[in-house]
C-alpha cells in the first residue's frame, strides 16, 4: 500500500461515572467531535464489582444518534417506553438507531462471577436522518461471522467486510466498520481502510504496535502514561489509537498477544449541537428536543422492533 496510516493521537481512557452511578472508562467523548466524526463517544464498562455498575442507566431519551452496545461478559437488559424489551448477552450487539427519539433504560447484570465487560459507541446521524423512525438491530452472537485467518488471527465482523466476509450490520449512512480483532503474540494484522474515513483502534487486551514502522512518528498523547513500561511505543489496554488518513493499517501484537476493536466511518461534516444523550445540528433543535421531552411529545413514532 502506498499510503499507510500513521498514528495521529493516543489516549488512555479516563474513569468516568455515568447513568445512576456506573463506573466506566471513556475512550473519547464530548470534546472530540471534529476528530472522531462520525463517532461521538466510546465507553468501556469492565468491572467485577456489581456495586460499580448495577445501578445502571435508568430512563433517558436519545435523539439524533445511534448507540451501539457490544457485550463481552455479563448482560445488559433494556426496555423502552414503547414496551420493547430485550437482553444483550455476551457476544451480542445492539445497534440502536434512536433517530427522532426513544426513551429507554439499560441495566447491566454481571455473569456468575459478577463480571461485566462491554462497550458502548455513539455514532452521529446526518441532519437528513436525525428525525427518522427509530430502529433496533439486535444481533445474536452466531450472526456475527468469526473469521479465522492464517497464523491464528481472528476477526469478529460486526459491521464491514474482511476477506469477502460481510458483517450483519449493513446499510448505515456512514459506511462504518466495527471489528473485534485478536492477534497472537508477534503476528501482524493488515487491513485496507477507505481513504478519508475516520479510523481508530481501541486495545481491549494485551498490547501491540499500531504503526507499521513500530515507530509511531509524531503524534499527540493525552492522559496518563499509555506505553508498556517494558517497551517503548507498544500500546497497552484501555488505550485508544486515532489514525491519520491513509489507505491501510498494520498492527503487530506484542509478546502477550493483542485484542482490539477497530472502527471506521465516513465523516458527516455537519455542525454538532450536543447535550447529554441528544445530539442535533443546532441549539434550537436541542431546545425543542428537551422541551418535547418535558411536555411528553418527544416520541414521534409508535416504534417497532427490527
Ligand atoms: Co441509552
PDB file of C-alpha atoms and ligand atoms in Angstrom:
ATOM      1  CA  UNK A   1       0.000   0.000   0.000  1.00  0.00           C
ATOM      2  CA  UNK A   2       1.257   3.392  -0.952  1.00  0.00           C
ATOM      3  CA  UNK A   3      -0.010   5.363   1.962  1.00  0.00           C
ATOM      4  CA  UNK A   4      -0.165   3.530   5.307  1.00  0.00           C
ATOM      5  CA  UNK A   5      -1.950   5.373   8.080  1.00  0.00           C
ATOM      6  CA  UNK A   6       0.227   6.800  10.852  1.00  0.00           C
ATOM      7  CA  UNK A   7      -0.865   7.301  14.430  1.00  0.00           C
ATOM      8  CA  UNK A   8      -2.347  10.748  14.982  1.00  0.00           C
ATOM      9  CA  UNK A   9      -3.231  10.517  18.638  1.00  0.00           C
ATOM     10  CA  UNK A  10      -3.024   8.110  21.552  1.00  0.00           C
ATOM     11  CA  UNK A  11      -5.255   8.455  24.555  1.00  0.00           C
ATOM     12  CA  UNK A  12      -5.663   6.311  27.635  1.00  0.00           C
ATOM     13  CA  UNK A  13      -9.341   6.019  28.545  1.00  0.00           C
ATOM     14  CA  UNK A  14     -10.433   8.018  31.570  1.00  0.00           C
ATOM     15  CA  UNK A  15     -12.520   6.852  34.535  1.00  0.00           C
ATOM     16  CA  UNK A  16     -15.993   8.411  34.357  1.00  0.00           C
ATOM     17  CA  UNK A  17     -19.260   7.958  36.196  1.00  0.00           C
ATOM     18  CA  UNK A  18     -22.465   7.921  34.160  1.00  0.00           C
ATOM     19  CA  UNK A  19     -26.122   6.959  34.489  1.00  0.00           C
ATOM     20  CA  UNK A  20     -27.121   6.329  38.093  1.00  0.00           C
ATOM     21  CA  UNK A  21     -23.501   5.843  39.163  1.00  0.00           C
ATOM     22  CA  UNK A  22     -21.952   3.378  36.705  1.00  0.00           C
ATOM     23  CA  UNK A  23     -18.145   3.370  36.751  1.00  0.00           C
ATOM     24  CA  UNK A  24     -16.777   3.262  33.269  1.00  0.00           C
ATOM     25  CA  UNK A  25     -13.774   4.197  31.168  1.00  0.00           C
ATOM     26  CA  UNK A  26     -14.313   6.823  28.482  1.00  0.00           C
ATOM     27  CA  UNK A  27     -12.053   6.462  25.454  1.00  0.00           C
ATOM     28  CA  UNK A  28     -13.390   9.695  23.934  1.00  0.00           C
ATOM     29  CA  UNK A  29     -16.426  11.882  24.219  1.00  0.00           C
ATOM     30  CA  UNK A  30     -17.769  15.383  24.135  1.00  0.00           C
ATOM     31  CA  UNK A  31     -14.574  17.361  23.408  1.00  0.00           C
ATOM     32  CA  UNK A  32     -13.579  15.317  20.382  1.00  0.00           C
ATOM     33  CA  UNK A  33     -16.398  15.804  17.908  1.00  0.00           C
ATOM     34  CA  UNK A  34     -14.341  17.042  14.968  1.00  0.00           C
ATOM     35  CA  UNK A  35     -11.553  14.472  15.324  1.00  0.00           C
ATOM     36  CA  UNK A  36     -13.782  11.397  15.549  1.00  0.00           C
ATOM     37  CA  UNK A  37     -16.625  12.412  13.197  1.00  0.00           C
ATOM     38  CA  UNK A  38     -18.904  10.402  12.590  1.00  0.00           C
ATOM     39  CA  UNK A  39     -18.374   8.902  16.062  1.00  0.00           C
ATOM     40  CA  UNK A  40     -19.256  10.801  19.223  1.00  0.00           C
ATOM     41  CA  UNK A  41     -18.249   8.685  22.180  1.00  0.00           C
ATOM     42  CA  UNK A  42     -16.779   5.331  23.202  1.00  0.00           C
ATOM     43  CA  UNK A  43     -17.169   3.926  26.704  1.00  0.00           C
ATOM     44  CA  UNK A  44     -15.784   0.685  28.098  1.00  0.00           C
ATOM     45  CA  UNK A  45     -17.517  -0.842  31.113  1.00  0.00           C
ATOM     46  CA  UNK A  46     -15.373  -3.506  32.747  1.00  0.00           C
ATOM     47  CA  UNK A  47     -15.823  -4.473  36.385  1.00  0.00           C
ATOM     48  CA  UNK A  48     -16.197  -7.449  38.642  1.00  0.00           C
ATOM     49  CA  UNK A  49     -17.911  -5.401  41.336  1.00  0.00           C
ATOM     50  CA  UNK A  50     -21.693  -5.186  40.874  1.00  0.00           C
ATOM     51  CA  UNK A  51     -21.745  -2.081  43.095  1.00  0.00           C
ATOM     52  CA  UNK A  52     -19.830  -0.307  40.307  1.00  0.00           C
ATOM     53  CA  UNK A  53     -22.470  -0.923  37.640  1.00  0.00           C
ATOM     54  CA  UNK A  54     -25.735  -2.426  38.906  1.00  0.00           C
ATOM     55  CA  UNK A  55     -27.489   0.946  39.301  1.00  0.00           C
ATOM     56  CA  UNK A  56     -27.356   1.096  35.513  1.00  0.00           C
ATOM     57  CA  UNK A  57     -28.792   3.714  33.213  1.00  0.00           C
ATOM     58  CA  UNK A  58     -32.401   4.436  34.252  1.00  0.00           C
ATOM     59  CA  UNK A  59     -34.926   6.020  31.870  1.00  0.00           C
ATOM     60  CA  UNK A  60     -33.317   8.531  29.500  1.00  0.00           C
ATOM     61  CA  UNK A  61     -34.022   9.810  25.992  1.00  0.00           C
ATOM     62  CA  UNK A  62     -31.872   9.681  22.849  1.00  0.00           C
ATOM     63  CA  UNK A  63     -32.365  11.617  19.640  1.00  0.00           C
ATOM     64  CA  UNK A  64     -30.205  12.191  16.576  1.00  0.00           C
ATOM     65  CA  UNK A  65     -27.705   9.376  17.137  1.00  0.00           C
ATOM     66  CA  UNK A  66     -27.081   5.647  17.123  1.00  0.00           C
ATOM     67  CA  UNK A  67     -25.922   3.807  20.242  1.00  0.00           C
ATOM     68  CA  UNK A  68     -24.043   0.594  19.605  1.00  0.00           C
ATOM     69  CA  UNK A  69     -23.632  -1.764  22.555  1.00  0.00           C
ATOM     70  CA  UNK A  70     -21.289  -4.772  22.434  1.00  0.00           C
ATOM     71  CA  UNK A  71     -21.228  -7.106  25.437  1.00  0.00           C
ATOM     72  CA  UNK A  72     -18.317  -9.439  26.191  1.00  0.00           C
ATOM     73  CA  UNK A  73     -19.255 -10.575  29.713  1.00  0.00           C
ATOM     74  CA  UNK A  74     -22.490 -10.317  31.671  1.00  0.00           C
ATOM     75  CA  UNK A  75     -25.545  -8.771  30.008  1.00  0.00           C
ATOM     76  CA  UNK A  76     -27.491  -5.547  29.529  1.00  0.00           C
ATOM     77  CA  UNK A  77     -31.243  -5.679  29.992  1.00  0.00           C
ATOM     78  CA  UNK A  78     -33.027  -2.913  28.136  1.00  0.00           C
ATOM     79  CA  UNK A  79     -36.539  -1.656  27.885  1.00  0.00           C
ATOM     80  CA  UNK A  80     -38.077   1.315  26.086  1.00  0.00           C
ATOM     81  CA  UNK A  81     -41.113   3.470  26.677  1.00  0.00           C
ATOM     82  CA  UNK A  82     -42.991   1.752  23.828  1.00  0.00           C
ATOM     83  CA  UNK A  83     -42.758  -1.605  25.533  1.00  0.00           C
ATOM     84  CA  UNK A  84     -39.868  -3.050  23.545  1.00  0.00           C
ATOM     85  CA  UNK A  85     -37.539  -5.010  25.787  1.00  0.00           C
ATOM     86  CA  UNK A  86     -34.671  -7.443  25.463  1.00  0.00           C
ATOM     87  CA  UNK A  87     -31.336  -8.638  26.763  1.00  0.00           C
ATOM     88  CA  UNK A  88     -27.971  -8.037  25.124  1.00  0.00           C
ATOM     89  CA  UNK A  89     -25.978 -11.123  26.121  1.00  0.00           C
ATOM     90  CA  UNK A  90     -22.314 -11.998  25.980  1.00  0.00           C
ATOM     91  CA  UNK A  91     -21.017 -11.829  22.390  1.00  0.00           C
ATOM     92  CA  UNK A  92     -24.057  -9.885  21.173  1.00  0.00           C
ATOM     93  CA  UNK A  93     -24.565  -6.421  19.749  1.00  0.00           C
ATOM     94  CA  UNK A  94     -27.439  -3.977  19.879  1.00  0.00           C
ATOM     95  CA  UNK A  95     -27.187  -1.374  17.118  1.00  0.00           C
ATOM     96  CA  UNK A  96     -29.881   1.120  18.013  1.00  0.00           C
ATOM     97  CA  UNK A  97     -30.780   3.979  15.708  1.00  0.00           C
ATOM     98  CA  UNK A  98     -32.518   6.442  18.011  1.00  0.00           C
ATOM     99  CA  UNK A  99     -33.476   8.727  15.117  1.00  0.00           C
ATOM    100  CA  UNK A 100     -36.294  11.068  16.174  1.00  0.00           C
ATOM    101  CA  UNK A 101     -36.339   9.614  19.642  1.00  0.00           C
ATOM    102  CA  UNK A 102     -36.592   6.746  22.047  1.00  0.00           C
ATOM    103  CA  UNK A 103     -36.779   6.774  25.835  1.00  0.00           C
ATOM    104  CA  UNK A 104     -35.139   3.712  27.311  1.00  0.00           C
ATOM    105  CA  UNK A 105     -33.308   2.207  30.245  1.00  0.00           C
ATOM    106  CA  UNK A 106     -30.235  -0.006  30.123  1.00  0.00           C
ATOM    107  CA  UNK A 107     -29.471  -2.154  33.164  1.00  0.00           C
ATOM    108  CA  UNK A 108     -26.231  -4.154  33.373  1.00  0.00           C
ATOM    109  CA  UNK A 109     -26.065  -7.514  35.128  1.00  0.00           C
ATOM    110  CA  UNK A 110     -22.855  -9.409  35.834  1.00  0.00           C
ATOM    111  CA  UNK A 111     -22.191 -13.040  34.913  1.00  0.00           C
ATOM    112  CA  UNK A 112     -21.998 -15.800  37.557  1.00  0.00           C
ATOM    113  CA  UNK A 113     -18.757 -14.236  38.841  1.00  0.00           C
ATOM    114  CA  UNK A 114     -20.184 -10.730  38.910  1.00  0.00           C
ATOM    115  CA  UNK A 115     -18.192  -9.746  35.828  1.00  0.00           C
ATOM    116  CA  UNK A 116     -19.471  -7.180  33.366  1.00  0.00           C
ATOM    117  CA  UNK A 117     -17.492  -6.197  30.281  1.00  0.00           C
ATOM    118  CA  UNK A 118     -18.600  -4.354  27.214  1.00  0.00           C
ATOM    119  CA  UNK A 119     -18.580  -1.220  25.136  1.00  0.00           C
ATOM    120  CA  UNK A 120     -20.972   1.480  24.045  1.00  0.00           C
ATOM    121  CA  UNK A 121     -20.183   3.505  20.959  1.00  0.00           C
ATOM    122  CA  UNK A 122     -22.240   6.531  19.907  1.00  0.00           C
ATOM    123  CA  UNK A 123     -22.369   7.323  16.199  1.00  0.00           C
ATOM    124  CA  UNK A 124     -23.812  10.526  14.834  1.00  0.00           C
ATOM    125  CA  UNK A 125     -26.579  10.717  12.242  1.00  0.00           C
ATOM    126  CA  UNK A 126     -26.609  13.280   9.423  1.00  0.00           C
ATOM    127  CA  UNK A 127     -29.281  16.014   9.501  1.00  0.00           C
ATOM    128  CA  UNK A 128     -31.272  14.121   6.881  1.00  0.00           C
ATOM    129  CA  UNK A 129     -31.674  11.104   9.214  1.00  0.00           C
ATOM    130  CA  UNK A 130     -31.819  12.657  12.678  1.00  0.00           C
ATOM    131  CA  UNK A 131     -35.624  12.601  12.740  1.00  0.00           C
ATOM    132  CA  UNK A 132     -36.003   9.162  11.111  1.00  0.00           C
ATOM    133  CA  UNK A 133     -38.080   6.405  12.649  1.00  0.00           C
ATOM    134  CA  UNK A 134     -36.181   4.647  15.459  1.00  0.00           C
ATOM    135  CA  UNK A 135     -34.836   1.231  14.588  1.00  0.00           C
ATOM    136  CA  UNK A 136     -33.229  -1.601  16.561  1.00  0.00           C
ATOM    137  CA  UNK A 137     -30.856  -4.186  15.216  1.00  0.00           C
ATOM    138  CA  UNK A 138     -30.322  -6.954  17.752  1.00  0.00           C
ATOM    139  CA  UNK A 139     -27.529  -9.208  16.669  1.00  0.00           C
ATOM    140  CA  UNK A 140     -27.127 -12.596  18.268  1.00  0.00           C
ATOM    141  CA  UNK A 141     -23.610 -13.909  18.654  1.00  0.00           C
ATOM    142  CA  UNK A 142     -23.996 -16.624  15.997  1.00  0.00           C
ATOM    143  CA  UNK A 143     -24.872 -13.992  13.383  1.00  0.00           C
ATOM    144  CA  UNK A 144     -21.510 -12.274  13.806  1.00  0.00           C
ATOM    145  CA  UNK A 145     -19.023 -14.009  11.488  1.00  0.00           C
ATOM    146  CA  UNK A 146     -15.831 -15.049  13.219  1.00  0.00           C
ATOM    147  CA  UNK A 147     -13.137 -15.239  10.608  1.00  0.00           C
ATOM    148  CA  UNK A 148     -10.197 -17.498  11.433  1.00  0.00           C
ATOM    149  CA  UNK A 149      -7.255 -16.283   9.402  1.00  0.00           C
ATOM    150  CA  UNK A 150      -3.745 -17.571   8.919  1.00  0.00           C
ATOM    151  CA  UNK A 151      -1.338 -17.570  11.884  1.00  0.00           C
ATOM    152  CA  UNK A 152      -4.178 -17.726  14.376  1.00  0.00           C
ATOM    153  CA  UNK A 153      -5.618 -14.272  13.694  1.00  0.00           C
ATOM    154  CA  UNK A 154      -9.295 -13.997  14.491  1.00  0.00           C
ATOM    155  CA  UNK A 155     -11.730 -11.283  13.417  1.00  0.00           C
ATOM    156  CA  UNK A 156     -15.336 -10.915  14.536  1.00  0.00           C
ATOM    157  CA  UNK A 157     -17.105  -8.807  11.935  1.00  0.00           C
ATOM    158  CA  UNK A 158     -19.950  -6.796  13.435  1.00  0.00           C
ATOM    159  CA  UNK A 159     -20.026  -4.314  10.587  1.00  0.00           C
ATOM    160  CA  UNK A 160     -17.862  -4.057   7.488  1.00  0.00           C
ATOM    161  CA  UNK A 161     -16.086  -6.605   5.341  1.00  0.00           C
ATOM    162  CA  UNK A 162     -12.896  -8.631   5.751  1.00  0.00           C
ATOM    163  CA  UNK A 163     -11.653 -11.140   3.124  1.00  0.00           C
ATOM    164  CA  UNK A 164     -15.005 -11.037   1.366  1.00  0.00           C
ATOM    165  CA  UNK A 165     -16.980 -11.817   4.534  1.00  0.00           C
ATOM    166  CA  UNK A 166     -19.509  -9.167   5.497  1.00  0.00           C
ATOM    167  CA  UNK A 167     -20.847  -8.430   8.974  1.00  0.00           C
ATOM    168  CA  UNK A 168     -24.587  -8.460   9.764  1.00  0.00           C
ATOM    169  CA  UNK A 169     -24.994  -4.692  10.247  1.00  0.00           C
ATOM    170  CA  UNK A 170     -25.452  -3.088   6.816  1.00  0.00           C
ATOM    171  CA  UNK A 171     -26.875  -0.011   5.150  1.00  0.00           C
ATOM    172  CA  UNK A 172     -25.617   2.511   7.666  1.00  0.00           C
ATOM    173  CA  UNK A 173     -25.173   6.004   6.198  1.00  0.00           C
ATOM    174  CA  UNK A 174     -21.545   6.488   7.293  1.00  0.00           C
ATOM    175  CA  UNK A 175     -20.463   3.114   5.870  1.00  0.00           C
ATOM    176  CA  UNK A 176     -18.886   2.096   9.194  1.00  0.00           C
ATOM    177  CA  UNK A 177     -16.674  -0.825  10.123  1.00  0.00           C
ATOM    178  CA  UNK A 178     -16.747  -2.411  13.579  1.00  0.00           C
ATOM    179  CA  UNK A 179     -14.302  -5.285  14.007  1.00  0.00           C
ATOM    180  CA  UNK A 180     -13.108  -7.215  17.067  1.00  0.00           C
ATOM    181  CA  UNK A 181      -9.616  -8.463  16.227  1.00  0.00           C
ATOM    182  CA  UNK A 182      -7.399 -10.951  18.072  1.00  0.00           C
ATOM    183  CA  UNK A 183      -3.737 -11.213  17.045  1.00  0.00           C
ATOM    184  CA  UNK A 184      -1.435 -13.897  18.539  1.00  0.00           C
ATOM    185  CA  UNK A 185       1.935 -12.784  20.006  1.00  0.00           C
ATOM    186  CA  UNK A 186       4.258 -11.289  17.388  1.00  0.00           C
ATOM    187  CA  UNK A 187       1.803 -11.675  14.492  1.00  0.00           C
ATOM    188  CA  UNK A 188       0.587  -8.905  12.173  1.00  0.00           C
ATOM    189  CA  UNK A 189      -2.835  -7.732  11.126  1.00  0.00           C
ATOM    190  CA  UNK A 190      -3.047  -5.795   7.880  1.00  0.00           C
ATOM    191  CA  UNK A 191      -6.228  -4.072   6.787  1.00  0.00           C
ATOM    192  CA  UNK A 192      -7.190  -1.799   3.920  1.00  0.00           C
ATOM    193  CA  UNK A 193      -9.048   1.310   5.018  1.00  0.00           C
ATOM    194  CA  UNK A 194     -11.060   3.735   2.920  1.00  0.00           C
ATOM    195  CA  UNK A 195      -9.133   6.919   2.297  1.00  0.00           C
ATOM    196  CA  UNK A 196     -10.778   9.898   4.000  1.00  0.00           C
ATOM    197  CA  UNK A 197     -12.668   7.828   6.569  1.00  0.00           C
ATOM    198  CA  UNK A 198     -12.024   8.283  10.283  1.00  0.00           C
ATOM    199  CA  UNK A 199     -10.249   5.196  11.671  1.00  0.00           C
ATOM    200  CA  UNK A 200      -9.419   4.338  15.265  1.00  0.00           C
ATOM    201  CA  UNK A 201      -8.458   1.304  17.325  1.00  0.00           C
ATOM    202  CA  UNK A 202      -9.082   0.566  20.990  1.00  0.00           C
ATOM    203  CA  UNK A 203      -6.962  -2.004  22.821  1.00  0.00           C
ATOM    204  CA  UNK A 204      -9.046  -4.294  24.995  1.00  0.00           C
ATOM    205  CA  UNK A 205      -6.473  -6.956  25.935  1.00  0.00           C
ATOM    206  CA  UNK A 206      -2.713  -7.353  25.606  1.00  0.00           C
ATOM    207  CA  UNK A 207      -0.644  -4.832  23.694  1.00  0.00           C
ATOM    208  CA  UNK A 208       0.772  -4.082  20.275  1.00  0.00           C
ATOM    209  CA  UNK A 209       2.400  -1.745  17.799  1.00  0.00           C
ATOM    210  CA  UNK A 210      -0.121   0.201  15.779  1.00  0.00           C
ATOM    211  CA  UNK A 211       2.312   1.638  13.271  1.00  0.00           C
ATOM    212  CA  UNK A 212       3.922  -0.392  10.521  1.00  0.00           C
ATOM    213  CA  UNK A 213       7.343   1.045  11.295  1.00  0.00           C
ATOM    214  CA  UNK A 214       6.966   0.315  15.019  1.00  0.00           C
ATOM    215  CA  UNK A 215       7.970   3.942  15.282  1.00  0.00           C
ATOM    216  CA  UNK A 216       4.848   5.956  15.808  1.00  0.00           C
ATOM    217  CA  UNK A 217       6.373   9.139  14.395  1.00  0.00           C
ATOM    218  CA  UNK A 218       4.944  12.436  15.517  1.00  0.00           C
ATOM    219  CA  UNK A 219       1.682  12.145  17.385  1.00  0.00           C
ATOM    220  CA  UNK A 220      -0.194  13.590  20.286  1.00  0.00           C
ATOM    221  CA  UNK A 221      -0.544  11.892  23.660  1.00  0.00           C
ATOM    222  CA  UNK A 222      -3.359  12.543  26.049  1.00  0.00           C
ATOM    223  CA  UNK A 223      -3.928  11.344  29.535  1.00  0.00           C
ATOM    224  CA  UNK A 224      -1.667   9.282  31.717  1.00  0.00           C
ATOM    225  CA  UNK A 225       1.171   7.042  30.630  1.00  0.00           C
ATOM    226  CA  UNK A 226      -0.083   4.708  27.935  1.00  0.00           C
ATOM    227  CA  UNK A 227       3.075   2.829  26.987  1.00  0.00           C
ATOM    228  CA  UNK A 228       4.030  -0.623  28.117  1.00  0.00           C
ATOM    229  CA  UNK A 229       6.745   0.170  30.672  1.00  0.00           C
ATOM    230  CA  UNK A 230       8.863  -2.695  29.303  1.00  0.00           C
ATOM    231  CA  UNK A 231       8.985  -1.497  25.750  1.00  0.00           C
ATOM    232  CA  UNK A 232       8.563   1.851  24.088  1.00  0.00           C
ATOM    233  CA  UNK A 233       5.796   2.526  21.592  1.00  0.00           C
ATOM    234  CA  UNK A 234       3.894  -0.624  22.381  1.00  0.00           C
ATOM    235  CA  UNK A 235       0.347   0.318  23.222  1.00  0.00           C
ATOM    236  CA  UNK A 236      -1.495  -1.412  26.047  1.00  0.00           C
ATOM    237  CA  UNK A 237      -5.071  -1.981  27.088  1.00  0.00           C
ATOM    238  CA  UNK A 238      -7.732   0.653  27.637  1.00  0.00           C
ATOM    239  CA  UNK A 239      -5.888   2.842  25.148  1.00  0.00           C
ATOM    240  CA  UNK A 240      -7.260   4.444  22.015  1.00  0.00           C
ATOM    241  CA  UNK A 241      -5.269   4.961  18.824  1.00  0.00           C
ATOM    242  CA  UNK A 242      -6.635   7.524  16.383  1.00  0.00           C
ATOM    243  CA  UNK A 243      -5.133   7.255  12.909  1.00  0.00           C
ATOM    244  CA  UNK A 244      -4.350   9.957  10.409  1.00  0.00           C
ATOM    245  CA  UNK A 245      -5.549   9.489   6.834  1.00  0.00           C
ATOM    246  CA  UNK A 246      -4.242   6.750   4.566  1.00  0.00           C
ATOM    247  CA  UNK A 247      -5.188   3.577   2.737  1.00  0.00           C
ATOM    248  CA  UNK A 248      -4.255   0.854   5.230  1.00  0.00           C
ATOM    249  CA  UNK A 249      -3.207  -0.024   8.742  1.00  0.00           C
ATOM    250  CA  UNK A 250      -0.748  -2.610  10.006  1.00  0.00           C
ATOM    251  CA  UNK A 251      -0.785  -3.752  13.615  1.00  0.00           C
ATOM    252  CA  UNK A 252       1.719  -6.118  15.266  1.00  0.00           C
ATOM    253  CA  UNK A 253       0.880  -7.868  18.514  1.00  0.00           C
ATOM    254  CA  UNK A 254       3.289  -7.699  21.454  1.00  0.00           C
ATOM    255  CA  UNK A 255       4.555 -10.690  23.450  1.00  0.00           C
ATOM    256  CA  UNK A 256       1.264 -11.213  25.243  1.00  0.00           C
ATOM    257  CA  UNK A 257      -0.878 -11.072  22.128  1.00  0.00           C
ATOM    258  CA  UNK A 258      -3.422  -8.398  21.356  1.00  0.00           C
ATOM    259  CA  UNK A 259      -7.168  -7.948  21.133  1.00  0.00           C
ATOM    260  CA  UNK A 260      -8.557  -4.671  19.888  1.00  0.00           C
ATOM    261  CA  UNK A 261     -11.614  -3.066  18.379  1.00  0.00           C
ATOM    262  CA  UNK A 262     -11.215  -1.352  15.022  1.00  0.00           C
ATOM    263  CA  UNK A 263     -13.776   1.194  13.958  1.00  0.00           C
ATOM    264  CA  UNK A 264     -14.062   3.408  10.920  1.00  0.00           C
ATOM    265  CA  UNK A 265     -16.637   5.561   9.188  1.00  0.00           C
ATOM    266  CA  UNK A 266     -17.248   8.355   6.697  1.00  0.00           C
ATOM    267  CA  UNK A 267     -17.215  11.802   8.241  1.00  0.00           C
ATOM    268  CA  UNK A 268     -20.522  13.679   8.290  1.00  0.00           C
ATOM    269  CA  UNK A 269     -19.045  17.177   8.475  1.00  0.00           C
ATOM    270  CA  UNK A 270     -22.109  18.975   9.841  1.00  0.00           C
ATOM    271  CA  UNK A 271     -22.409  21.288  12.861  1.00  0.00           C
ATOM    272  CA  UNK A 272     -22.987  19.432  16.124  1.00  0.00           C
ATOM    273  CA  UNK A 273     -25.188  20.615  18.998  1.00  0.00           C
ATOM    274  CA  UNK A 274     -24.861  18.095  21.816  1.00  0.00           C
ATOM    275  CA  UNK A 275     -26.327  17.970  25.277  1.00  0.00           C
ATOM    276  CA  UNK A 276     -26.271  14.703  27.224  1.00  0.00           C
ATOM    277  CA  UNK A 277     -27.961  11.912  25.264  1.00  0.00           C
ATOM    278  CA  UNK A 278     -29.293  14.138  22.459  1.00  0.00           C
ATOM    279  CA  UNK A 279     -27.181  15.286  19.522  1.00  0.00           C
ATOM    280  CA  UNK A 280     -28.606  17.613  16.901  1.00  0.00           C
ATOM    281  CA  UNK A 281     -27.238  20.184  14.426  1.00  0.00           C
ATOM    282  CA  UNK A 282     -28.399  23.408  16.105  1.00  0.00           C
ATOM    283  CA  UNK A 283     -29.039  24.731  19.609  1.00  0.00           C
ATOM    284  CA  UNK A 284     -32.626  25.434  18.568  1.00  0.00           C
ATOM    285  CA  UNK A 285     -33.171  21.730  17.720  1.00  0.00           C
ATOM    286  CA  UNK A 286     -31.683  20.768  21.080  1.00  0.00           C
ATOM    287  CA  UNK A 287     -34.001  23.168  22.881  1.00  0.00           C
ATOM    288  CA  UNK A 288     -37.008  21.739  21.048  1.00  0.00           C
ATOM    289  CA  UNK A 289     -35.936  18.188  21.921  1.00  0.00           C
ATOM    290  CA  UNK A 290     -35.703  18.908  25.650  1.00  0.00           C
ATOM    291  CA  UNK A 291     -38.966  20.873  25.602  1.00  0.00           C
ATOM    292  CA  UNK A 292     -40.708  17.975  23.905  1.00  0.00           C
ATOM    293  CA  UNK A 293     -39.234  15.575  26.438  1.00  0.00           C
ATOM    294  CA  UNK A 294     -40.625  17.697  29.299  1.00  0.00           C
ATOM    295  CA  UNK A 295     -44.012  18.057  27.626  1.00  0.00           C
ATOM    296  CA  UNK A 296     -44.364  14.384  26.718  1.00  0.00           C
ATOM    297  CA  UNK A 297     -44.306  14.912  22.933  1.00  0.00           C
ATOM    298  CA  UNK A 298     -40.774  13.576  22.399  1.00  0.00           C
ATOM    299  CA  UNK A 299     -41.757  10.249  20.829  1.00  0.00           C
ATOM    300  CA  UNK A 300     -42.697  10.643  17.144  1.00  0.00           C
ATOM    301  CA  UNK A 301     -43.241   7.016  16.119  1.00  0.00           C
ATOM    302  CA  UNK A 302     -45.016   4.235  17.902  1.00  0.00           C
ATOM    303  CA  UNK A 303     -41.968   2.118  17.264  1.00  0.00           C
ATOM    304  CA  UNK A 304     -41.264  -1.363  16.054  1.00  0.00           C
ATOM    305  CA  UNK A 305     -38.501  -3.861  16.563  1.00  0.00           C
ATOM    306  CA  UNK A 306     -36.327  -4.868  13.617  1.00  0.00           C
TER     307      UNK A 306
HETATM  308 CO1  LIG B   1     -29.060   4.987  26.292  1.00  0.00          CO
END
